[in-house]
Coordinates of C-alpha atoms in Angstrom, one line a residue:
M1 CA -52.3 -61.2 39.2
R2 CA -52.0 -57.9 41.0
L3 CA -53.5 -57.0 44.3
R4 CA -55.3 -54.1 42.6
A5 CA -57.3 -56.5 40.5
L6 CA -58.9 -57.9 43.7
L7 CA -60.6 -54.6 44.5
D8 CA -62.0 -54.5 41.0
T9 CA -64.0 -57.7 41.5
D10 CA -67.1 -56.7 43.5
A11 CA -68.1 -60.4 44.1
L12 CA -65.0 -60.8 46.4
G13 CA -66.3 -58.3 49.0
L14 CA -62.9 -56.8 49.8
R15 CA -62.3 -53.4 51.4
L16 CA -58.9 -51.9 51.5
L17 CA -57.8 -50.8 55.1
G18 CA -54.2 -49.9 54.3
G19 CA -51.3 -50.3 51.8
E20 CA -52.7 -48.3 48.9
D21 CA -49.1 -47.7 47.6
E22 CA -48.4 -51.4 47.5
L23 CA -51.3 -52.6 45.3
D24 CA -49.1 -53.4 42.4
R25 CA -47.6 -56.4 44.3
S26 CA -48.0 -59.7 42.6
V27 CA -50.2 -62.5 44.1
R28 CA -48.7 -65.9 43.4
G29 CA -51.2 -67.9 45.5
V30 CA -53.6 -67.9 48.4
M31 CA -53.5 -69.5 51.9
T32 CA -56.1 -69.6 54.7
T33 CA -54.8 -69.8 58.2
D34 CA -55.6 -69.1 61.9
L35 CA -52.2 -70.3 63.2
R36 CA -50.3 -67.8 65.3
D37 CA -47.2 -68.8 63.3
P38 CA -48.0 -70.0 59.7
S39 CA -44.5 -69.3 58.4
R40 CA -43.6 -73.0 57.6
Y41 CA -46.5 -73.1 55.1
L42 CA -45.6 -69.9 53.3
S43 CA -43.2 -69.5 50.4
G44 CA -43.8 -65.8 49.5
G45 CA -46.2 -63.9 47.3
E46 CA -49.4 -65.3 48.9
L47 CA -52.6 -63.5 49.8
V48 CA -53.2 -64.7 53.4
L49 CA -56.8 -65.1 54.5
T50 CA -57.5 -65.3 58.2
G51 CA -60.6 -65.4 60.5
L52 CA -58.5 -63.8 63.3
A53 CA -58.9 -66.9 65.6
W54 CA -55.2 -66.5 66.5
R55 CA -55.8 -63.1 68.1
R56 CA -56.3 -63.2 71.9
D57 CA -55.4 -59.6 72.6
A58 CA -54.0 -56.5 70.9
G59 CA -50.4 -57.6 71.6
D60 CA -50.8 -60.6 69.2
S61 CA -51.1 -58.5 66.0
E62 CA -47.5 -57.2 65.8
P63 CA -45.8 -60.6 65.9
F64 CA -48.3 -62.1 63.5
V65 CA -47.8 -59.4 60.9
R66 CA -44.0 -59.5 61.4
I67 CA -44.0 -63.2 60.6
L68 CA -46.0 -62.7 57.4
V69 CA -43.7 -59.9 56.2
Q70 CA -40.6 -61.9 56.9
A71 CA -42.1 -64.7 54.8
G72 CA -42.7 -62.3 51.9
V73 CA -46.5 -62.6 51.6
A74 CA -48.2 -60.2 49.2
A75 CA -51.1 -59.1 51.5
L76 CA -53.4 -60.0 54.4
A77 CA -57.2 -60.3 54.2
A78 CA -59.0 -60.5 57.6
G79 CA -62.6 -61.7 57.8
E80 CA -65.2 -59.6 59.7
A81 CA -67.5 -62.5 60.6
E82 CA -65.7 -63.3 63.9
L83 CA -65.0 -59.9 65.5
G84 CA -67.0 -57.6 63.3
D85 CA -64.7 -54.7 62.3
V86 CA -61.0 -55.6 61.9
P87 CA -59.2 -54.5 65.1
D88 CA -57.2 -51.2 65.0
D89 CA -54.1 -52.9 66.4
L90 CA -54.0 -55.1 63.3
V91 CA -54.5 -52.1 61.0
L92 CA -51.6 -50.3 62.7
A93 CA -49.3 -53.3 62.7
C94 CA -49.8 -53.7 58.9
A95 CA -49.2 -50.0 58.3
R96 CA -45.9 -50.2 60.2
H97 CA -44.7 -53.1 58.1
R98 CA -46.1 -51.8 54.8
L99 CA -48.3 -54.9 54.5
P100 CA -51.5 -54.3 52.5
L101 CA -54.6 -55.2 54.5
F102 CA -58.1 -56.0 53.3
A103 CA -61.3 -56.6 55.2
V104 CA -63.5 -59.4 53.9
H105 CA -67.2 -58.9 54.3
E106 CA -68.9 -61.5 56.5
S107 CA -71.2 -62.5 53.6
V108 CA -68.2 -63.7 51.5
A109 CA -66.7 -67.1 52.0
F110 CA -62.9 -67.5 51.9
A111 CA -63.5 -70.3 49.4
T112 CA -64.9 -67.8 46.9
I113 CA -61.7 -65.7 47.2
T114 CA -59.5 -68.7 47.0
E115 CA -61.2 -70.0 43.9
H116 CA -60.9 -66.7 42.1
V117 CA -57.2 -66.1 42.9
V118 CA -56.2 -69.7 41.9
R119 CA -58.1 -69.4 38.6
Q120 CA -56.5 -66.0 37.7
V121 CA -53.0 -67.0 38.7
S122 CA -53.2 -70.4 36.9
G123 CA -54.5 -68.8 33.7
E124 CA -51.6 -66.2 33.6
R125 CA -49.0 -68.8 34.2
A126 CA -50.2 -71.2 31.5
G127 CA -49.9 -68.8 28.7
D128 CA -46.1 -68.3 28.4
L129 CA -44.6 -71.0 30.6
A130 CA -42.8 -73.0 27.8
A131 CA -41.1 -69.8 26.4
V132 CA -40.0 -68.7 29.9
V133 CA -38.4 -72.1 30.6
D134 CA -36.6 -72.0 27.3
R135 CA -35.2 -68.5 27.9
H136 CA -34.0 -69.5 31.3
R137 CA -32.1 -72.4 29.8
R138 CA -30.5 -70.3 27.2
M139 CA -29.4 -67.7 29.7
M140 CA -27.8 -70.2 32.0
T141 CA -25.8 -71.6 29.1
S142 CA -24.8 -68.2 27.5
G143 CA -24.9 -66.0 30.5
P144 CA -22.2 -63.9 32.3
A145 CA -19.6 -66.8 32.3
G146 CA -19.8 -66.7 28.5
G147 CA -19.4 -63.0 28.0
G148 CA -20.4 -60.8 30.9
P149 CA -23.7 -59.0 31.7
D150 CA -23.9 -57.7 28.1
V151 CA -24.8 -61.2 26.9
V152 CA -27.8 -61.5 29.2
L153 CA -29.0 -58.0 28.3
D154 CA -28.7 -58.8 24.6
L155 CA -30.9 -61.8 25.2
L156 CA -33.5 -59.6 26.8
G157 CA -33.4 -57.3 23.8
T158 CA -33.7 -60.0 21.1
D159 CA -36.2 -62.3 22.9
L160 CA -38.4 -59.9 24.8
D161 CA -37.7 -56.6 23.0
L162 CA -36.6 -55.1 26.3
R163 CA -34.0 -52.3 26.6
A164 CA -32.0 -52.9 29.8
W165 CA -28.9 -51.6 31.5
V166 CA -26.9 -52.5 34.6
L167 CA -26.0 -49.5 36.7
S168 CA -23.7 -49.0 39.7
P169 CA -25.2 -47.5 42.9
T170 CA -23.8 -44.2 41.9
G171 CA -25.5 -44.4 38.5
R172 CA -22.4 -45.3 36.4
L173 CA -23.2 -47.5 33.4
I174 CA -21.8 -51.0 34.0
A175 CA -23.3 -52.8 31.0
G176 CA -25.9 -52.4 28.3
S177 CA -27.5 -54.4 25.5
K178 CA -26.0 -53.9 22.1
V179 CA -29.5 -53.9 20.7
A180 CA -30.7 -51.4 23.3
G181 CA -29.7 -48.5 21.1
P182 CA -27.9 -45.4 22.4
A183 CA -26.5 -45.6 25.9
L184 CA -28.5 -43.9 28.7
P185 CA -27.4 -40.3 29.4
A186 CA -25.3 -39.9 32.5
G187 CA -27.9 -37.6 34.1
T188 CA -30.7 -40.3 33.5
C189 CA -28.5 -43.0 35.1
A190 CA -27.8 -40.8 38.1
R191 CA -31.5 -40.1 38.6
L192 CA -32.5 -43.7 38.2
A193 CA -29.9 -44.7 40.8
A194 CA -31.2 -42.1 43.2
E195 CA -34.8 -43.3 42.8
H196 CA -33.7 -46.9 43.4
L197 CA -31.7 -46.1 46.5
A198 CA -34.5 -44.0 47.9
A199 CA -36.9 -46.8 47.3
V200 CA -34.6 -49.4 49.0
R201 CA -34.1 -47.1 52.0
T202 CA -37.9 -46.8 52.5
G203 CA -38.4 -50.5 52.4
R204 CA -40.3 -50.7 49.2
R205 CA -40.1 -53.9 47.3
G206 CA -38.7 -54.1 43.8
P207 CA -39.1 -53.7 41.0
H208 CA -39.4 -50.0 41.5
R209 CA -41.3 -48.3 38.7
V210 CA -40.0 -44.8 37.9
P211 CA -41.5 -42.4 35.3
L212 CA -38.8 -40.2 33.9
D213 CA -39.0 -37.7 31.0
G214 CA -42.0 -39.5 29.6
T215 CA -40.5 -43.0 29.9
T216 CA -41.3 -45.5 32.6
Y217 CA -38.4 -47.6 33.9
S218 CA -38.6 -50.6 36.2
L219 CA -35.6 -51.0 38.5
F220 CA -34.6 -54.4 39.9
P221 CA -32.0 -54.8 42.7
I222 CA -29.0 -57.0 41.9
R223 CA -28.1 -58.6 45.3
S224 CA -25.0 -60.7 46.0
S225 CA -25.6 -64.3 44.9
G226 CA -26.7 -66.4 47.9
R227 CA -28.4 -63.5 49.7
S228 CA -32.2 -63.7 49.6
P229 CA -34.4 -60.6 49.7
Q230 CA -35.6 -61.7 53.2
A231 CA -32.1 -62.1 54.6
A232 CA -32.0 -60.8 58.1
R233 CA -29.5 -57.9 57.7
D234 CA -29.7 -54.2 57.8
T235 CA -30.1 -52.7 54.3
R236 CA -27.7 -50.0 55.1
E237 CA -24.9 -52.5 55.0
T238 CA -25.3 -53.0 51.2
V239 CA -27.5 -50.2 49.9
L240 CA -24.5 -48.2 48.7
S241 CA -22.7 -51.1 47.0
D242 CA -25.4 -53.1 45.2
W243 CA -25.8 -52.8 41.4
L244 CA -29.3 -52.5 39.8
L245 CA -30.9 -53.5 36.6
A246 CA -32.9 -50.8 34.8
V247 CA -35.4 -51.9 32.2
E248 CA -37.2 -49.5 29.9
A249 CA -40.7 -50.9 30.6
D250 CA -43.5 -50.7 33.1
A251 CA -43.4 -54.0 35.0
G252 CA -46.7 -53.2 36.8
D253 CA -48.8 -55.2 34.4
W254 CA -46.3 -58.0 33.7
P255 CA -47.3 -61.6 34.2
E256 CA -45.5 -63.5 37.0
E257 CA -43.4 -65.5 34.6
R258 CA -41.8 -62.4 33.1
L259 CA -41.1 -61.0 36.6
D260 CA -39.5 -64.3 37.5
L261 CA -37.4 -64.2 34.3
L262 CA -36.1 -60.7 35.2
Q263 CA -35.3 -62.0 38.7
G264 CA -33.3 -64.8 37.1
V265 CA -31.4 -62.2 35.1
T266 CA -30.5 -60.3 38.2
Q267 CA -29.2 -63.5 39.8
L268 CA -27.0 -64.2 36.8
I269 CA -25.6 -60.7 36.9
A270 CA -25.0 -61.1 40.6
V271 CA -22.8 -64.1 40.0
E272 CA -20.7 -62.0 37.7
R273 CA -20.6 -59.1 40.2
D274 CA -19.4 -61.5 42.9
R275 CA -16.7 -62.9 40.6
R276 CA -15.4 -59.4 40.0
D277 CA -15.5 -58.6 43.7
A278 CA -13.4 -61.7 44.4
A279 CA -10.9 -60.6 41.8
R280 CA -10.4 -57.4 43.8
T281 CA -9.1 -59.4 46.7
V282 CA -5.5 -59.0 45.5
R283 CA -5.7 -55.3 45.1
R284 CA -7.4 -54.8 48.5
R285 CA -4.7 -56.9 50.1
L286 CA -2.0 -54.8 48.5
A287 CA -3.6 -51.7 49.9
Q288 CA -4.0 -53.2 53.3
E289 CA -0.3 -54.2 53.4
V290 CA 0.9 -50.8 52.3
L291 CA -1.4 -49.1 54.8
E292 CA -0.1 -51.2 57.7
L293 CA 3.5 -50.4 56.8
V294 CA 2.8 -46.7 56.6
Q295 CA 0.8 -46.6 59.9
T296 CA 3.4 -48.6 61.8
G297 CA 6.3 -46.4 60.7
A298 CA 8.0 -48.9 58.5
A299 CA 11.2 -47.9 56.8
P300 CA 10.7 -46.0 53.5
A301 CA 12.7 -48.7 51.6
E302 CA 10.2 -51.4 52.8
I303 CA 7.2 -49.3 51.8
A304 CA 8.9 -48.6 48.4
A305 CA 9.4 -52.3 47.8
R306 CA 5.7 -52.9 48.4
L307 CA 4.7 -50.1 46.1
R308 CA 6.8 -51.6 43.3
V309 CA 4.8 -54.7 43.7
A310 CA 1.5 -52.8 43.6
A311 CA 2.3 -50.6 40.6
P312 CA 2.2 -53.3 37.9
V313 CA -1.0 -54.7 39.3
L314 CA -2.8 -51.3 39.4
L315 CA -1.3 -49.8 36.2
P316 CA -0.1 -52.6 34.0
G317 CA 2.4 -51.6 31.3
L318 CA 3.4 -48.4 33.1
G319 CA 7.2 -48.0 32.7
A320 CA 8.1 -45.6 35.5
A321 CA 7.0 -45.8 39.1
P322 CA 3.8 -43.7 39.4
H323 CA 2.9 -40.9 41.7
W324 CA 0.4 -41.8 44.4
Q325 CA -2.6 -40.1 46.0
V326 CA -4.4 -41.1 49.2
V327 CA -8.2 -40.8 49.5
V328 CA -9.9 -41.4 52.9
A329 CA -13.7 -41.9 53.1
R330 CA -16.0 -42.6 56.0
V331 CA -19.6 -43.7 55.9
E332 CA -21.3 -43.1 59.3
W333 CA -24.8 -43.9 60.3
D334 CA -26.8 -42.5 63.3
D335 CA -27.0 -46.1 64.5
A336 CA -23.4 -46.8 65.7
A337 CA -24.1 -50.5 65.5
V338 CA -24.1 -50.5 61.7
E339 CA -20.5 -50.9 60.5
G340 CA -19.5 -48.4 57.8
G341 CA -16.1 -49.6 56.8
P342 CA -17.0 -52.3 54.2
V343 CA -19.6 -50.0 52.7
A344 CA -17.1 -47.2 52.5
Q345 CA -14.6 -49.6 50.9
S346 CA -16.8 -50.7 48.0
L347 CA -18.3 -47.2 47.6
L348 CA -14.9 -45.6 47.4
E349 CA -13.8 -48.1 44.7
E350 CA -16.8 -46.9 42.7
V351 CA -16.5 -43.2 43.4
L352 CA -12.9 -43.1 42.2
V353 CA -13.9 -44.3 38.7
D354 CA -14.7 -41.6 36.2
P355 CA -18.5 -41.5 36.0
Q356 CA -18.3 -41.2 32.2
T357 CA -16.4 -44.5 32.0
T358 CA -18.5 -47.6 31.2
G359 CA -18.0 -51.2 32.2
P360 CA -16.9 -52.8 35.5
E361 CA -13.1 -53.0 34.7
P362 CA -11.9 -49.5 35.5
S363 CA -12.6 -49.9 39.2
D364 CA -10.2 -52.9 39.1
R365 CA -7.3 -50.4 39.0
I366 CA -7.9 -49.0 42.5
A367 CA -6.7 -50.5 45.8
V368 CA -8.8 -49.7 48.8
A369 CA -8.4 -51.0 52.3
H370 CA -10.7 -50.4 55.3
T371 CA -10.3 -50.2 59.0
G372 CA -13.2 -49.6 61.3
D373 CA -15.6 -47.1 59.7
E374 CA -12.8 -45.7 57.5
A375 CA -11.8 -46.7 53.9
I376 CA -8.4 -45.7 52.5
A377 CA -7.6 -45.7 48.8
L378 CA -4.2 -45.9 47.3
V379 CA -4.6 -44.3 43.9
P380 CA -1.7 -44.6 41.4
L381 CA -1.2 -41.7 39.0
P382 CA 1.1 -41.7 36.0
A383 CA 4.0 -39.3 36.4
V384 CA 2.5 -36.9 33.8
S385 CA -0.5 -36.3 36.2
A386 CA 1.7 -34.7 38.8
D387 CA 4.1 -31.8 38.9
Q388 CA 7.7 -32.0 39.9
D389 CA 6.8 -31.1 43.5
G390 CA 4.2 -33.8 43.7
S391 CA 1.3 -31.3 44.0
G392 CA -0.1 -31.7 40.5
T393 CA -3.8 -31.9 39.7
G394 CA -4.5 -35.6 40.1
L395 CA -7.9 -36.2 41.8
L396 CA -9.9 -33.2 43.0
A397 CA -12.2 -33.7 45.9
D398 CA -15.2 -31.7 44.6
A399 CA -15.0 -33.3 41.2
L400 CA -15.1 -36.8 42.7
L401 CA -18.5 -36.2 44.2
Q402 CA -20.1 -33.9 41.7
A403 CA -21.6 -36.6 39.5
V404 CA -22.7 -38.9 42.3
R405 CA -24.0 -36.6 45.0
E406 CA -27.7 -37.1 44.0
P407 CA -27.8 -40.9 44.2
L408 CA -25.5 -41.1 47.3
S409 CA -27.7 -38.5 49.2
A410 CA -30.7 -40.7 48.4
G411 CA -29.0 -43.8 49.7
L412 CA -27.8 -42.1 52.9
A413 CA -31.3 -40.7 53.5
D414 CA -31.7 -38.9 56.8
D415 CA -29.5 -41.1 59.0
G416 CA -26.2 -41.4 57.1
R417 CA -23.2 -39.3 56.0
L418 CA -20.3 -39.7 53.6
T419 CA -17.2 -37.6 54.2
L420 CA -14.2 -37.7 52.0
G421 CA -10.7 -36.3 52.0
V422 CA -8.0 -36.2 49.3
S423 CA -4.3 -35.8 49.7
A424 CA -1.8 -34.1 47.3
A425 CA 0.1 -36.4 45.0
V426 CA 3.4 -37.8 46.3
H427 CA 6.2 -39.4 44.3
S428 CA 8.0 -41.5 46.9
A429 CA 7.4 -43.8 49.8
E430 CA 8.7 -41.1 52.2
G431 CA 5.7 -38.9 51.4
L432 CA 3.0 -41.6 51.8
R433 CA 2.6 -41.2 55.6
G434 CA 2.2 -37.5 55.2
A435 CA -0.3 -38.0 52.4
L436 CA -2.4 -40.3 54.6
E437 CA -2.5 -37.8 57.5
E438 CA -3.3 -35.1 55.0
A439 CA -6.2 -37.0 53.6
R440 CA -7.5 -37.7 57.1
H441 CA -7.3 -34.0 58.0
A442 CA -9.1 -33.1 54.9
R443 CA -11.9 -35.6 55.7
R444 CA -12.3 -34.0 59.1
V445 CA -12.7 -30.6 57.5
A446 CA -15.3 -32.1 55.3
A447 CA -17.1 -33.6 58.3
A448 CA -17.4 -30.2 59.9
R449 CA -19.5 -29.0 57.0
P450 CA -23.3 -29.4 56.7
G451 CA -24.7 -31.9 54.3
R452 CA -24.9 -35.7 53.8
V453 CA -22.2 -35.9 51.2
C454 CA -19.1 -33.7 51.7
A455 CA -15.5 -33.7 50.5
A456 CA -12.4 -31.6 51.1
G457 CA -9.0 -31.6 49.3
H458 CA -5.4 -30.9 50.3
Q459 CA -5.7 -27.4 48.9
E460 CA -8.0 -26.5 51.8
L461 CA -5.4 -27.5 54.3
A462 CA -2.6 -25.2 53.1
S463 CA -3.4 -22.5 55.5
H464 CA -2.9 -24.6 58.7
V465 CA -2.0 -28.2 58.7
L466 CA 0.7 -28.1 56.0
L467 CA 2.3 -25.0 57.6
L468 CA 2.4 -26.3 61.2
P469 CA 6.1 -27.4 61.0
F470 CA 7.0 -23.8 60.0
V471 CA 5.2 -22.1 62.9
P472 CA 7.8 -20.7 65.4
D473 CA 8.0 -22.8 68.6
D474 CA 7.1 -19.9 70.9
V475 CA 4.0 -19.2 68.8
R476 CA 3.0 -22.8 68.9
R477 CA 3.5 -23.0 72.7
A478 CA 1.5 -19.8 73.3
F479 CA -1.3 -21.0 71.0
T480 CA -1.6 -24.4 72.7
A481 CA -1.2 -23.0 76.2
R482 CA -4.0 -20.5 75.7
L483 CA -6.4 -23.3 74.6
L484 CA -5.3 -26.4 76.4
D485 CA -3.7 -25.3 79.7
P486 CA -7.0 -24.5 81.4
L487 CA -8.2 -28.0 80.5
T488 CA -5.0 -29.7 81.6
D489 CA -5.0 -27.9 84.9
Y490 CA -8.6 -28.8 85.5
D491 CA -8.0 -32.4 84.7
R492 CA -5.0 -32.5 87.1
R493 CA -7.2 -31.1 90.0
H494 CA -10.4 -33.0 89.3
R495 CA -9.5 -36.0 87.2
A496 CA -12.2 -34.9 84.8
E497 CA -10.6 -36.2 81.6
L498 CA -11.5 -33.1 79.6
I499 CA -8.6 -33.5 77.2
P500 CA -9.5 -37.1 76.2
T501 CA -13.1 -36.0 75.9
L502 CA -12.1 -33.1 73.6
E503 CA -10.0 -35.4 71.4
A504 CA -12.8 -38.0 71.1
F505 CA -15.4 -35.3 70.4
L506 CA -13.4 -33.9 67.5
D507 CA -12.5 -37.4 66.2
C508 CA -16.3 -38.2 66.1
D509 CA -16.9 -35.0 64.2
G510 CA -19.0 -33.5 67.0
S511 CA -21.5 -36.4 67.1
W512 CA -22.9 -36.7 70.6
T513 CA -24.1 -40.3 70.1
R514 CA -20.9 -41.7 68.6
C515 CA -18.6 -39.8 71.1
A516 CA -20.7 -41.0 74.1
T517 CA -20.5 -44.6 72.8
R518 CA -16.8 -44.4 72.3
L519 CA -16.2 -43.0 75.8
H520 CA -18.8 -45.3 77.4
L521 CA -20.6 -42.3 78.8
H522 CA -24.2 -41.2 79.1
V523 CA -24.9 -38.4 76.6
N524 CA -25.8 -36.0 79.4
T525 CA -22.4 -36.6 81.0
L526 CA -20.7 -35.9 77.7
R527 CA -22.7 -32.6 77.3
Y528 CA -21.6 -31.6 80.8
R529 CA -17.9 -32.2 80.0
V530 CA -18.2 -30.3 76.7
G531 CA -19.9 -27.5 78.5
R532 CA -17.1 -27.3 81.0
I533 CA -14.5 -27.2 78.2
E534 CA -16.4 -24.3 76.6
Q535 CA -16.7 -22.5 80.0
L536 CA -13.0 -22.9 80.8
T537 CA -11.7 -21.8 77.3
G538 CA -14.4 -19.3 76.2
R539 CA -14.9 -21.2 73.0
D540 CA -17.9 -22.8 71.3
L541 CA -17.5 -26.3 70.0
S542 CA -20.5 -25.9 67.7
R543 CA -18.5 -23.4 65.6
L544 CA -16.2 -24.7 62.9
E545 CA -13.5 -22.1 63.6
D546 CA -13.3 -23.1 67.3
K547 CA -13.2 -26.8 66.4
L548 CA -10.3 -26.2 64.0
D549 CA -8.4 -24.2 66.7
F550 CA -8.8 -27.0 69.2
F551 CA -7.8 -29.6 66.6
L552 CA -4.6 -27.6 65.7
A553 CA -3.8 -27.1 69.4
L554 CA -4.0 -30.8 70.0
R555 CA -1.9 -31.5 66.9
M556 CA 0.8 -29.1 68.1
S557 CA 0.8 -30.2 71.8

């Protein structure tokens, strides 16, 4: 039964104190407790009844509510017989954790509520239990291992008349039932993915019900197998990489058995997702090996040999050695403790797939490594995709993000950024190191722009980075001396480390928090140093033009 149904029964004497947006949660059972920590008796989905005997002072409410939320309970109902009105500290704690809170009138016995809930839940479960068990058995025997996600979705269509699709976090169609009719339009997929990511970031429980163009969809997260919804981890570590199941139906009035069935479907698809991720291990290892050779300055012949190994894996059946492009992406959160590298890696594998392409296989043709918060993709291109000079069309930065900007912006919310840089195509191992540096420079240009999702391509670097080797030495020396000599002289006299501070500040894309963390400084100390840099040079490090000038001066020094 739904929480909302409890308010419709006057005999229960319940009054809602908070959590109106969560009234569509399912109630699987009821439990009465006055223990300070009742977690060992909770399995999730319960309506918890309490007389508040556990509360000694206002500080007890927060830990008690946190324990209930971690156990996955549906709601809390507090009796008014002991203390009169429900304490404000309990109301606030429930609001912080999005836990619905009811007040129970002193004239109503907890036994009355318990009897009502048990009767309703038992009646709903009895109606369709045999059919649910049978469907579970059939899916386990003919699920993903026997034909991929499409088999499970076909079963939903034939048995339950449900149209369903599996979507990537960017809204790309991974799978759909053959009986579901026409595929979802790309625009609808992107909007559903955006709604799902926004719901996950705000902590709402699935399924997420989304009305769209006159149709209601229910969105179920597909988490990695073995990871429970209550797993103690930051959602930002996975929000941009998890798939989702979109069902054309309103799950708000479904019986518990049908919700359990759909949860079972997501678990089966998660097994398939994990299997495909494991298969990417070889490609990721190839990318990591090539990247390490390039960054350590290995001989071109050694890099070329490794590329010859990678080409047949990434582009099977290709006769000639392909051209290559390098794409660098970084996912950064305001909280520096959240690692962005793995998220950027899986996200880049998805972004580099044509959004119009369906199925999970196309992303298996891309090798992506990650180091720190940075992901680096080695993208093979058939020779026909590049011109003789290696500068052909290939991947374009703006086109990569055009179709996925809406869902990614929702997933990044107000505390994350994705920046991406794309190199020109190169046709030999000798050009790969330059392509990597080019992609990194392009990403820094993108990072200097406003917005949560930004990209820049090699074409935007033609006016400075690519021309640096051709700038006359005397011009280079005059340019760097004008910008850097005042800082170098000041550092020599005062040991102020302004040059290292400037390098770190630019490398952190002007983020005060990340730069201070990297340099092990207080933010105020960092602001003082940056202010001194601006005073000595007459430049403003909040301006993109001045940032680029400093960046070029450091590159040429």
